[in-house]
Coordinates of C-alpha atoms in Angstrom, one line a residue:
Chain T
X1 CA 0.0 0.0 0.0
X2 CA 1.0 3.6 -0.5
X3 CA 2.2 5.5 2.4
X4 CA 0.2 8.6 3.2
X5 CA 2.3 11.7 2.9
X6 CA 3.7 13.3 6.0
X7 CA 2.2 16.8 5.6
X8 CA -1.4 16.1 6.4
X9 CA -3.1 18.8 4.6
X10 CA -2.7 19.1 0.9
X11 CA -2.9 22.6 -0.4
X12 CA -4.6 23.3 -3.7
X13 CA -5.1 26.7 -5.2
X14 CA -8.6 28.0 -5.2
X15 CA -10.7 26.3 -7.9
X16 CA -14.1 27.1 -9.4
X17 CA -16.4 25.8 -12.0
X18 CA -19.5 26.7 -14.0
X19 CA -21.6 24.2 -15.9
X20 CA -23.8 24.6 -19.0
X21 CA -22.6 28.1 -19.7
X22 CA -22.6 27.7 -23.5
X23 CA -25.8 27.4 -25.4
X24 CA -24.7 25.5 -28.5
X25 CA -22.9 22.4 -27.1
X26 CA -24.7 19.6 -25.4
X27 CA -22.6 20.0 -22.4
X28 CA -20.2 22.6 -21.3
X29 CA -18.1 23.7 -18.4
X30 CA -15.4 26.1 -17.4
X31 CA -12.9 25.2 -14.8
X32 CA -10.5 27.6 -13.0
X33 CA -7.6 26.6 -10.8
X34 CA -5.9 29.7 -9.5
X35 CA -5.1 31.7 -12.6
X36 CA -5.3 28.6 -14.9
X37 CA -8.6 28.6 -16.8
X38 CA -10.1 26.2 -19.3
X39 CA -13.4 26.0 -21.1
X40 CA -14.8 22.7 -22.3
X41 CA -17.7 21.9 -24.7
X42 CA -19.1 18.4 -25.5
X43 CA -21.0 17.5 -28.6
X44 CA -22.7 14.1 -28.8
X45 CA -23.8 11.4 -29.2
X46 CA -24.0 12.8 -32.7
X47 CA -23.7 11.5 -36.3
X48 CA -20.2 10.1 -37.1
X49 CA -18.1 10.1 -40.2
X50 CA -18.0 6.7 -41.9
X51 CA -14.2 6.7 -41.8
X52 CA -14.2 7.2 -38.0
X53 CA -17.1 4.9 -37.2
X54 CA -16.5 2.1 -34.7
X55 CA -19.1 -0.6 -34.8
X56 CA -19.4 -1.4 -31.1
X57 CA -18.7 1.9 -29.3
X58 CA -18.7 5.7 -29.7
X59 CA -15.8 7.5 -31.3
X60 CA -14.4 10.0 -28.8
X61 CA -12.5 12.9 -30.2
X62 CA -10.7 15.4 -28.0
X63 CA -9.5 18.7 -29.5
X64 CA -7.4 21.2 -27.5
X65 CA -7.3 24.7 -28.7
X66 CA -4.4 26.9 -27.6
X67 CA -4.9 30.6 -26.9
X68 CA -3.3 31.6 -30.2
X69 CA -2.3 29.7 -33.3
X70 CA -2.8 26.1 -34.2
X71 CA -2.5 23.1 -31.9
X72 CA 1.0 21.8 -31.9
X73 CA 2.7 18.6 -30.7
X74 CA 2.3 19.5 -27.1
X75 CA -1.4 19.9 -27.5
X76 CA -1.6 16.6 -29.4
X77 CA 0.0 14.7 -26.5
X78 CA -2.3 16.4 -24.0
X79 CA -5.2 15.5 -26.2
X80 CA -4.2 11.9 -26.1
X81 CA -3.9 11.9 -22.3
X82 CA -7.3 13.4 -21.9
X83 CA -8.9 11.1 -24.5
X84 CA -7.6 7.9 -22.9
X85 CA -8.8 9.0 -19.5
X86 CA -12.2 9.9 -20.8
X87 CA -12.5 6.6 -22.7
X88 CA -11.9 4.7 -19.5
X89 CA -14.5 6.6 -17.5
X90 CA -17.2 6.8 -20.2
X91 CA -19.5 3.8 -21.1
X92 CA -18.9 4.3 -24.8
X93 CA -20.4 0.9 -25.7
X94 CA -23.9 2.3 -24.9
X95 CA -23.7 4.6 -28.0
X96 CA -22.2 2.6 -30.8
X97 CA -21.6 4.2 -34.2
X98 CA -21.8 7.7 -32.9
X99 CA -19.4 10.4 -32.2
X100 CA -18.5 12.4 -29.1
X101 CA -16.4 15.5 -29.5
X102 CA -14.8 17.2 -26.6
X103 CA -13.3 20.6 -27.2
X104 CA -11.0 22.2 -24.6
X105 CA -10.2 25.9 -25.1
X106 CA -7.3 27.2 -23.1
X107 CA -8.2 30.6 -21.6
X108 CA -5.1 31.2 -19.4
X109 CA -2.2 29.0 -18.5
X110 CA -0.6 29.4 -15.0
X111 CA 0.6 25.9 -14.3
X112 CA -1.1 22.6 -13.8
X113 CA -2.7 22.9 -17.2
X114 CA -3.2 19.2 -17.9
X115 CA -5.0 18.6 -14.6
X116 CA -7.2 21.6 -15.4
X117 CA -8.0 20.1 -18.8
X118 CA -9.0 16.9 -17.1
X119 CA -11.2 18.6 -14.5
X120 CA -13.0 20.7 -17.1
X121 CA -13.5 17.6 -19.3
X122 CA -15.1 15.7 -16.5
X123 CA -17.4 18.5 -15.6
X124 CA -18.4 18.9 -19.2
X125 CA -19.0 15.2 -19.8
X126 CA -21.2 15.1 -16.6
X127 CA -23.1 18.2 -17.9
X128 CA -23.8 16.5 -21.2
X129 CA -25.4 13.6 -19.3
X130 CA -23.2 10.9 -20.9
X131 CA -23.2 7.5 -19.1
X132 CA -20.0 7.2 -17.0
X133 CA -18.5 4.5 -14.8
X134 CA -17.0 6.9 -12.5
X135 CA -15.8 10.5 -12.3
X136 CA -12.1 11.5 -12.6
X137 CA -10.0 14.4 -11.7
X138 CA -6.5 15.6 -12.5
X139 CA -3.9 16.5 -9.9
X140 CA -0.5 17.9 -10.8
X141 CA 2.5 17.5 -8.4
X142 CA 5.8 19.2 -8.7
X143 CA 9.0 18.2 -6.8
X144 CA 11.2 21.2 -6.2
X145 CA 15.0 21.3 -5.7
X146 CA 14.7 20.6 -2.0
X147 CA 12.6 17.4 -2.7
X148 CA 9.4 18.9 -1.4
X149 CA 6.1 18.0 -3.2
X150 CA 4.0 20.9 -4.3
X151 CA 0.5 20.1 -5.4
X152 CA -1.2 22.2 -8.0
X153 CA 1.9 24.3 -8.8
X154 CA 1.9 27.7 -10.6
X155 CA 3.8 28.2 -13.8
X156 CA 6.7 29.7 -11.8
X157 CA 6.8 26.7 -9.4
X158 CA 6.7 24.4 -12.4
X159 CA 9.7 26.1 -14.0
X160 CA 11.8 25.7 -10.8
X161 CA 10.8 22.1 -10.2
X162 CA 13.0 19.1 -10.8
X163 CA 10.1 16.8 -11.7
X164 CA 6.5 17.3 -12.7
X165 CA 3.8 14.7 -12.6
X166 CA 0.1 14.7 -13.5
X167 CA -2.2 12.0 -12.4
X168 CA -5.8 11.3 -13.3
X169 CA -7.6 9.7 -10.3
X170 CA -11.0 7.9 -10.5
X171 CA -13.7 8.6 -7.9
X172 CA -14.7 5.1 -6.9
X173 CA -11.4 3.6 -5.8
X174 CA -9.0 6.5 -6.0
X175 CA -6.9 4.6 -8.5
X176 CA -4.5 6.2 -11.0
X177 CA -6.1 6.2 -14.5
X178 CA -3.5 8.1 -16.3
X179 CA -0.1 9.5 -15.5
X180 CA 2.1 12.0 -17.3
X181 CA 5.5 12.8 -16.0
X182 CA 8.5 15.0 -16.8
X183 CA 11.9 15.2 -15.1
X184 CA 13.8 12.8 -12.9
X185 CA 12.5 11.3 -9.7
X186 CA 12.8 8.1 -7.7
X187 CA 10.2 5.4 -7.4
X188 CA 9.7 6.4 -3.8
X189 CA 9.0 10.0 -4.8
X190 CA 6.5 8.9 -7.4
X191 CA 4.6 6.8 -4.9
X192 CA 4.5 9.7 -2.5
X193 CA 3.2 12.0 -5.3
X194 CA 0.5 9.4 -6.0
X195 CA -0.5 9.3 -2.4
X196 CA -0.6 13.1 -2.2
X197 CA -2.7 13.2 -5.4
X198 CA -5.2 10.7 -4.1
X199 CA -5.6 12.8 -1.0
X200 CA -6.0 16.0 -3.0
X201 CA -8.6 14.2 -5.3
X202 CA -11.0 13.9 -2.4
X203 CA -11.2 17.6 -2.1
X204 CA -11.9 17.9 -5.8
X205 CA -14.5 15.2 -5.9
X206 CA -16.3 16.9 -3.0
X207 CA -16.2 20.1 -5.0
X208 CA -17.7 18.3 -8.0
X209 CA -20.5 17.0 -5.9
X210 CA -21.2 20.4 -4.4
X211 CA -21.3 22.2 -7.7
X212 CA -23.6 19.5 -9.2
X213 CA -25.9 19.9 -6.2
X214 CA -25.9 23.6 -6.7
X215 CA -26.8 23.2 -10.3
X216 CA -29.8 21.0 -9.5
X217 CA -30.9 23.0 -6.5
X218 CA -33.6 24.7 -8.6
X219 CA -35.3 21.5 -9.6
X220 CA -35.2 19.7 -6.3
Chain J
X1 CA -5.9 1.2 -13.4
X2 CA -9.5 1.0 -13.9
X3 CA -11.1 -2.3 -14.7
X4 CA -13.8 -1.8 -17.2
X5 CA -16.8 -4.0 -16.5
X6 CA -18.4 -5.5 -19.4
X7 CA -21.4 -3.3 -19.9
X8 CA -23.1 -5.6 -22.4
X9 CA -23.4 -8.3 -19.8
X10 CA -25.8 -6.5 -17.5
X11 CA -27.5 -4.6 -20.3
X12 CA -29.1 -7.8 -21.3
X13 CA -30.5 -8.1 -17.9
X14 CA -31.9 -4.7 -17.2
X15 CA -33.3 -2.8 -20.1
X16 CA -33.4 0.8 -18.9
X17 CA -34.0 2.0 -22.4
X18 CA -37.5 0.7 -22.6
X19 CA -38.3 2.5 -19.3
X20 CA -41.4 4.6 -19.2
X21 CA -42.5 5.9 -15.8
X22 CA -46.0 6.6 -17.1
X23 CA -46.7 3.1 -18.3
X24 CA -46.3 0.5 -15.6
X25 CA -47.6 -2.5 -17.5
X26 CA -44.9 -2.2 -20.1
X27 CA -42.4 -1.9 -17.3
X28 CA -43.3 -5.1 -15.6
X29 CA -43.3 -6.9 -18.9
X30 CA -39.9 -5.6 -19.9
X31 CA -38.6 -6.4 -16.4
X32 CA -39.8 -10.0 -16.6
X33 CA -38.5 -10.4 -20.0
X34 CA -35.1 -9.0 -19.3
X35 CA -34.4 -10.1 -15.8
X36 CA -35.0 -13.8 -15.4
X37 CA -32.2 -14.1 -12.7
X38 CA -34.1 -12.3 -10.0
X39 CA -37.3 -14.1 -10.7
X40 CA -35.5 -17.4 -10.7
X41 CA -34.1 -16.8 -7.2
X42 CA -36.2 -19.3 -5.5
X43 CA -34.2 -19.1 -2.3
X44 CA -36.0 -16.0 -1.4
X45 CA -33.1 -13.7 -2.0
X46 CA -34.0 -10.3 -3.2
X47 CA -30.5 -9.2 -4.0
X48 CA -29.4 -9.0 -7.5
X49 CA -27.4 -12.1 -8.4
X50 CA -24.0 -11.3 -9.7
X51 CA -23.5 -12.2 -13.3
X52 CA -19.9 -11.2 -13.8
X53 CA -18.3 -13.4 -11.3
X54 CA -18.9 -17.0 -10.5
X55 CA -21.6 -17.5 -8.0
X56 CA -21.4 -20.5 -5.7
X57 CA -24.8 -21.6 -4.6
X58 CA -25.0 -22.8 -1.1
X59 CA -25.8 -26.5 -0.6
X60 CA -29.4 -27.4 -0.2
X61 CA -29.3 -28.2 3.5
X62 CA -27.7 -24.9 4.5
X63 CA -30.0 -22.9 2.2
X64 CA -33.0 -24.2 3.9
X65 CA -31.8 -23.2 7.3
X66 CA -30.2 -19.9 6.5
X67 CA -32.6 -18.1 4.3
X68 CA -31.2 -14.7 4.1
X69 CA -33.5 -11.9 3.3
X70 CA -32.5 -8.3 2.7
X71 CA -36.1 -7.6 1.5
X72 CA -37.9 -4.3 1.9
X73 CA -35.6 -3.4 4.8
X74 CA -32.2 -3.3 3.3
X75 CA -32.7 -2.7 -0.4
X76 CA -35.5 -0.2 -0.5
X77 CA -34.6 1.8 2.5
X78 CA -31.1 2.4 1.2
X79 CA -32.4 3.7 -2.1
X80 CA -35.4 5.5 -0.6
X81 CA -33.1 7.4 1.8
X82 CA -31.5 9.0 -1.2
X83 CA -34.7 9.9 -3.1
X84 CA -34.6 13.6 -4.0
X85 CA -30.8 13.8 -3.4
X86 CA -28.3 14.7 -6.1
X87 CA -26.1 11.8 -7.1
X88 CA -23.1 11.8 -9.4
X89 CA -21.6 9.0 -11.5
X90 CA -19.6 6.4 -9.5
X91 CA -22.0 6.4 -6.6
X92 CA -23.2 2.9 -5.8
X93 CA -25.6 1.0 -3.7
X94 CA -24.7 -2.5 -2.6
X95 CA -27.3 -4.9 -1.5
X96 CA -25.5 -7.3 0.7
X97 CA -27.9 -9.9 2.0
X98 CA -28.0 -9.6 5.8
X99 CA -27.9 -12.7 7.9
X100 CA -31.4 -12.5 9.5
X101 CA -33.4 -15.7 9.4
X102 CA -36.9 -15.4 8.0
X103 CA -39.5 -17.1 10.1
X104 CA -42.5 -16.1 8.0
X105 CA -42.1 -18.7 5.3
X106 CA -40.5 -18.3 2.0
X107 CA -39.9 -14.6 1.3
X108 CA -41.0 -13.2 -2.0
X109 CA -38.2 -11.9 -4.1
X110 CA -38.2 -8.2 -4.1
X111 CA -37.6 -6.4 -7.4
X112 CA -36.3 -2.9 -8.1
X113 CA -36.8 -1.5 -11.5
X114 CA -34.0 0.8 -12.6
X115 CA -34.6 3.6 -15.0
X116 CA -32.2 5.9 -16.8
X117 CA -29.0 6.6 -15.1
X118 CA -29.0 3.5 -12.9
X119 CA -27.2 0.4 -13.9
X120 CA -26.7 -3.0 -12.3
X121 CA -23.3 -4.5 -11.9
X122 CA -23.1 -7.8 -10.0
X123 CA -24.8 -7.2 -6.6
X124 CA -24.3 -3.5 -6.8
X125 CA -26.3 -0.7 -8.3
X126 CA -24.2 2.0 -10.0
X127 CA -25.2 5.5 -10.8
X128 CA -24.0 6.5 -14.3
X129 CA -25.5 10.1 -14.7
X130 CA -25.5 13.1 -12.5
X131 CA -28.9 14.2 -11.3
X132 CA -31.7 13.8 -8.8
X133 CA -32.8 10.3 -7.7
X134 CA -36.5 9.9 -8.3
X135 CA -38.9 7.2 -7.1
X136 CA -42.3 6.0 -8.2
X137 CA -44.4 3.6 -6.3
X138 CA -43.9 0.8 -5.8
X139 CA -40.4 0.1 -6.9
X140 CA -39.2 2.2 -9.8
X141 CA -36.1 4.4 -9.4
X142 CA -34.4 6.6 -11.9
X143 CA -32.1 9.6 -12.2
X144 CA -33.6 12.8 -13.4
X145 CA -31.0 14.8 -15.2
X146 CA -30.8 17.9 -17.3
X147 CA -29.4 17.2 -20.6
X148 CA -29.7 18.6 -24.1
X149 CA -28.9 15.8 -26.5
X150 CA -31.7 13.4 -27.2
X151 CA -31.2 9.6 -27.3
X152 CA -34.2 7.8 -29.0
X153 CA -36.3 5.5 -26.8
X154 CA -39.1 3.2 -27.9
X155 CA -42.6 4.5 -27.4
X156 CA -41.6 8.2 -27.0
X157 CA -43.3 10.8 -29.1
X158 CA -41.0 13.4 -30.8
X159 CA -41.1 16.3 -33.2
X160 CA -39.0 15.6 -36.3
X161 CA -38.0 17.5 -39.4
X162 CA -38.3 15.7 -42.7
X163 CA -34.9 15.9 -44.4
X164 CA -35.2 13.6 -47.4
X165 CA -37.6 11.5 -49.3
X166 CA -36.1 8.3 -50.6
X167 CA -38.3 5.7 -52.2
X168 CA -40.9 4.6 -49.7
X169 CA -39.4 6.1 -46.6
X170 CA -38.8 9.6 -45.3
X171 CA -35.7 10.5 -43.4
X172 CA -36.5 12.4 -40.3
X173 CA -34.1 14.4 -38.1
X174 CA -35.1 14.0 -34.5
X175 CA -32.0 15.4 -32.9
X176 CA -30.4 12.0 -32.1
X177 CA -27.2 10.5 -33.4
X178 CA -28.9 9.1 -36.4
X179 CA -31.7 10.1 -38.7
X180 CA -34.9 8.1 -38.1
X181 CA -36.9 6.5 -40.9
X182 CA -40.6 7.0 -41.4
X183 CA -42.5 4.9 -43.9
X184 CA -45.1 6.6 -46.0
X185 CA -47.5 3.8 -45.1
X186 CA -47.3 4.7 -41.4
X187 CA -49.8 7.5 -41.6
X188 CA -53.6 7.3 -41.0
X189 CA -55.4 6.3 -44.1
X190 CA -52.3 6.0 -46.2
X191 CA -52.2 3.3 -48.9
X192 CA -49.9 2.6 -51.8
X193 CA -52.1 4.8 -54.0
X194 CA -53.0 7.4 -51.5
X195 CA -49.7 8.8 -50.4
X196 CA -49.6 11.3 -47.6
X197 CA -48.6 14.8 -48.6
X198 CA -45.3 15.2 -46.8
X199 CA -42.6 17.5 -48.2
X200 CA -38.9 17.9 -47.2
X201 CA -38.8 20.5 -44.4
X202 CA -42.1 19.6 -42.9
X203 CA -42.5 19.0 -39.2
X204 CA -44.0 15.7 -38.1
X205 CA -45.1 14.6 -34.7
X206 CA -44.4 10.9 -34.5
X207 CA -43.7 8.0 -32.2
X208 CA -40.8 5.6 -32.1
X209 CA -41.6 1.9 -32.7
X210 CA -38.0 0.8 -33.1
X211 CA -35.3 2.6 -31.0
X212 CA -32.3 0.7 -29.8
X213 CA -28.6 1.4 -30.0
X214 CA -27.8 -1.1 -32.7
X215 CA -30.5 -0.3 -35.2
X216 CA -31.7 2.6 -37.2
X217 CA -34.6 4.2 -35.3
X218 CA -38.1 4.0 -36.9
X219 CA -41.0 6.3 -36.5
X220 CA -44.7 5.9 -37.1
X221 CA -47.5 8.5 -37.3
X222 CA -50.3 6.3 -36.0
X223 CA -51.1 4.2 -33.0
X224 CA -51.6 0.5 -32.9
X225 CA -55.2 0.7 -34.0
X226 CA -54.3 2.7 -37.1
X227 CA -55.6 6.1 -35.9
X228 CA -53.5 9.3 -36.1
X229 CA -54.2 10.1 -32.5
X230 CA -52.8 13.6 -32.7
X231 CA -49.7 12.5 -34.7
X232 CA -48.9 13.5 -38.3
X233 CA -47.7 16.5 -40.3
X234 CA -48.0 19.9 -38.7
X235 CA -50.2 22.6 -40.2
X236 CA -48.9 26.1 -41.1
X237 CA -48.0 28.9 -38.7
X238 CA -46.6 28.3 -35.2
X239 CA -43.0 28.3 -33.9
X240 CA -40.6 25.5 -33.2
X241 CA -37.9 25.9 -30.6
X242 CA -35.8 23.7 -28.4
X243 CA -35.6 23.5 -24.6
X244 CA -33.7 21.1 -22.4
X245 CA -34.9 17.5 -22.0
X246 CA -35.5 18.0 -18.3
X247 CA -38.0 20.8 -18.9
X248 CA -39.8 18.7 -21.5
X249 CA -40.2 15.9 -19.0
X250 CA -41.4 18.4 -16.4
X251 CA -43.9 19.8 -18.9
X252 CA -45.3 16.4 -19.7
X253 CA -45.6 15.1 -16.2
X254 CA -49.1 15.2 -14.7
X255 CA -50.1 18.1 -12.5
X256 CA -47.2 20.2 -13.7
X257 CA -46.8 23.7 -12.3
X258 CA -45.3 25.2 -15.5
X259 CA -48.2 24.1 -17.6
X260 CA -50.7 25.3 -15.1
X261 CA -49.1 28.7 -15.0
X262 CA -49.1 28.8 -18.8
X263 CA -52.7 28.0 -19.0
X264 CA -53.5 31.2 -17.0
X265 CA -52.0 33.4 -19.7
X266 CA -53.7 33.1 -23.0
X267 CA -55.1 30.3 -25.2
X268 CA -52.4 28.6 -27.3
X269 CA -51.6 25.3 -28.9
X270 CA -48.5 23.5 -27.5
X271 CA -46.9 20.4 -28.9
X272 CA -44.1 18.9 -26.8
X273 CA -41.8 16.3 -28.2
X274 CA -39.6 14.2 -25.9
X275 CA -36.6 15.2 -27.9
X276 CA -36.6 18.7 -26.5
X277 CA -38.5 20.3 -29.3
X278 CA -41.6 22.4 -28.6
X279 CA -44.0 23.8 -31.1
X280 CA -46.4 26.5 -30.2
X281 CA -49.1 28.6 -31.8
X282 CA -51.2 31.4 -30.3
X283 CA -53.7 33.7 -31.9
X284 CA -51.0 36.4 -32.7
X285 CA -47.3 36.2 -33.5
X286 CA -46.5 38.3 -30.5
X287 CA -48.2 35.9 -28.1
X288 CA -46.5 32.9 -29.8
X289 CA -43.1 34.6 -29.2
X290 CA -44.0 35.4 -25.6
X291 CA -44.7 31.8 -24.9
X292 CA -41.6 30.6 -26.6
X293 CA -39.4 33.0 -24.6
X294 CA -41.1 32.2 -21.4
X295 CA -40.6 28.4 -21.8
X296 CA -37.0 28.8 -22.8
X297 CA -36.3 30.9 -19.7
X298 CA -38.1 28.4 -17.4
X299 CA -35.0 26.2 -17.3
X300 CA -32.9 28.5 -15.2
X301 CA -35.6 29.8 -12.9
X302 CA -36.8 28.7 -9.5
X303 CA -40.6 28.3 -9.1
X304 CA -40.9 31.7 -7.3
X305 CA -39.0 33.5 -10.0
X306 CA -41.2 31.8 -12.7
X307 CA -44.5 32.7 -11.0
X308 CA -43.3 36.3 -10.6
X309 CA -42.5 36.5 -14.3
X310 CA -45.7 34.9 -15.4
X311 CA -47.7 37.3 -13.2
X312 CA -45.9 40.3 -14.8
X313 CA -46.7 38.9 -18.3
X314 CA -50.3 38.5 -17.3
X315 CA -50.5 42.1 -16.1
X316 CA -49.4 43.1 -19.6
X317 CA -45.8 44.0 -18.8
X318 CA -44.6 42.6 -22.1

């Protein structure tokens, strides 16, 4: 089993979310972590191109739009991370031969971008009412020169860090669904980061629940 | 890593697509058809038998003495406690049989009918959509969620737009992932000679007779006795607009407040399709637009705000 990290309270920057704020997509959400801000829109289940049709499940497409210019290699790799996480969480076999499109628009980048993409994606998928096995959230951990773990780092903290890791955690068993790492670190450090992320994920899932409750408060 | 359960395995057992809270007879039939395992549990167990893992049945002698029953107590109370609460995907209910011995003879197997948003996996019940848990007597549970995209379901009536005529079928856009087909013979009084007058671009109010994830959905414009029963091509005038599926369900539910408030305003025709499309026609264009705007804003208002707004409209503020 993982050891629980020494410092008992995990600090995350302030985060906020708004659901169904766009009128055209079937589900939309914006997610803010500190100064990092992302907007997500989901379209689907919709008609699919014959070339992309999969006979037993829905085709999920994730598009990441940077603030300026065209998506580059960095965006492509982030797209893949988000897509594979969403594919594991969604019950795609319930909508065969249809397409789901998730569009993530970067509004401002101040560190922990991939985790913010993941959180926005989860809120938007939930808003669209797509069948899911579980929720997921993203947590970014940075290890600085002194070997301390910083959760949800800013861009400046990311730059100074020795290693940077992002984990997607599922809501039912708090397991790691996806990991993306950069820099050098030991196995022990990685395990500590996972433990810290699992702890931080509880806060985020509680926030998810509260914001969904707020959304449905008018129809209760 | 997440272990993906095989969703097809339990879909065969619980058909939540053919769920219709207004028609209980259909529900029981579909339940009996799709869920033989629960009915077969002669040992008086009311828990859902797991289908994914191997289930080792207790020997006969032990089963006769230890008849476990989680009946009305465990299963219902645990779901009923949560009725009216907001649930998110990943929440689960587990129905572990408790070890109480029933003295009142063989217990009847209890059944829970799961509607949209609830899914059985082994002896657990998983929530797969976010929304409010609703309950209908005696044993129907479902998740009431606000979503915009329509997924066709058998028996539901929808407003479609005819997009193409090809041979003997019309293609109809209902807002789902695939266009539905509508045979030209599926109208009241239609024969091979007497074709219905349907043009591309017309609106039709029709009912699904085939709607499942693996097949092209099919619509008809008549009921089982061959009568139109309100379905068919729309006349001229009127306005079509879209609202969320949650509001449509609220509008169609019996004794609905929104509808009652709307009746107070002025006479109008209102056609509500389960796919989120609403068509309305009042005596003047202005009144038609007022109704459309009111309904579209109903989604984001509390009941007090709505009543206030309707009162202002009634007093002639708009």
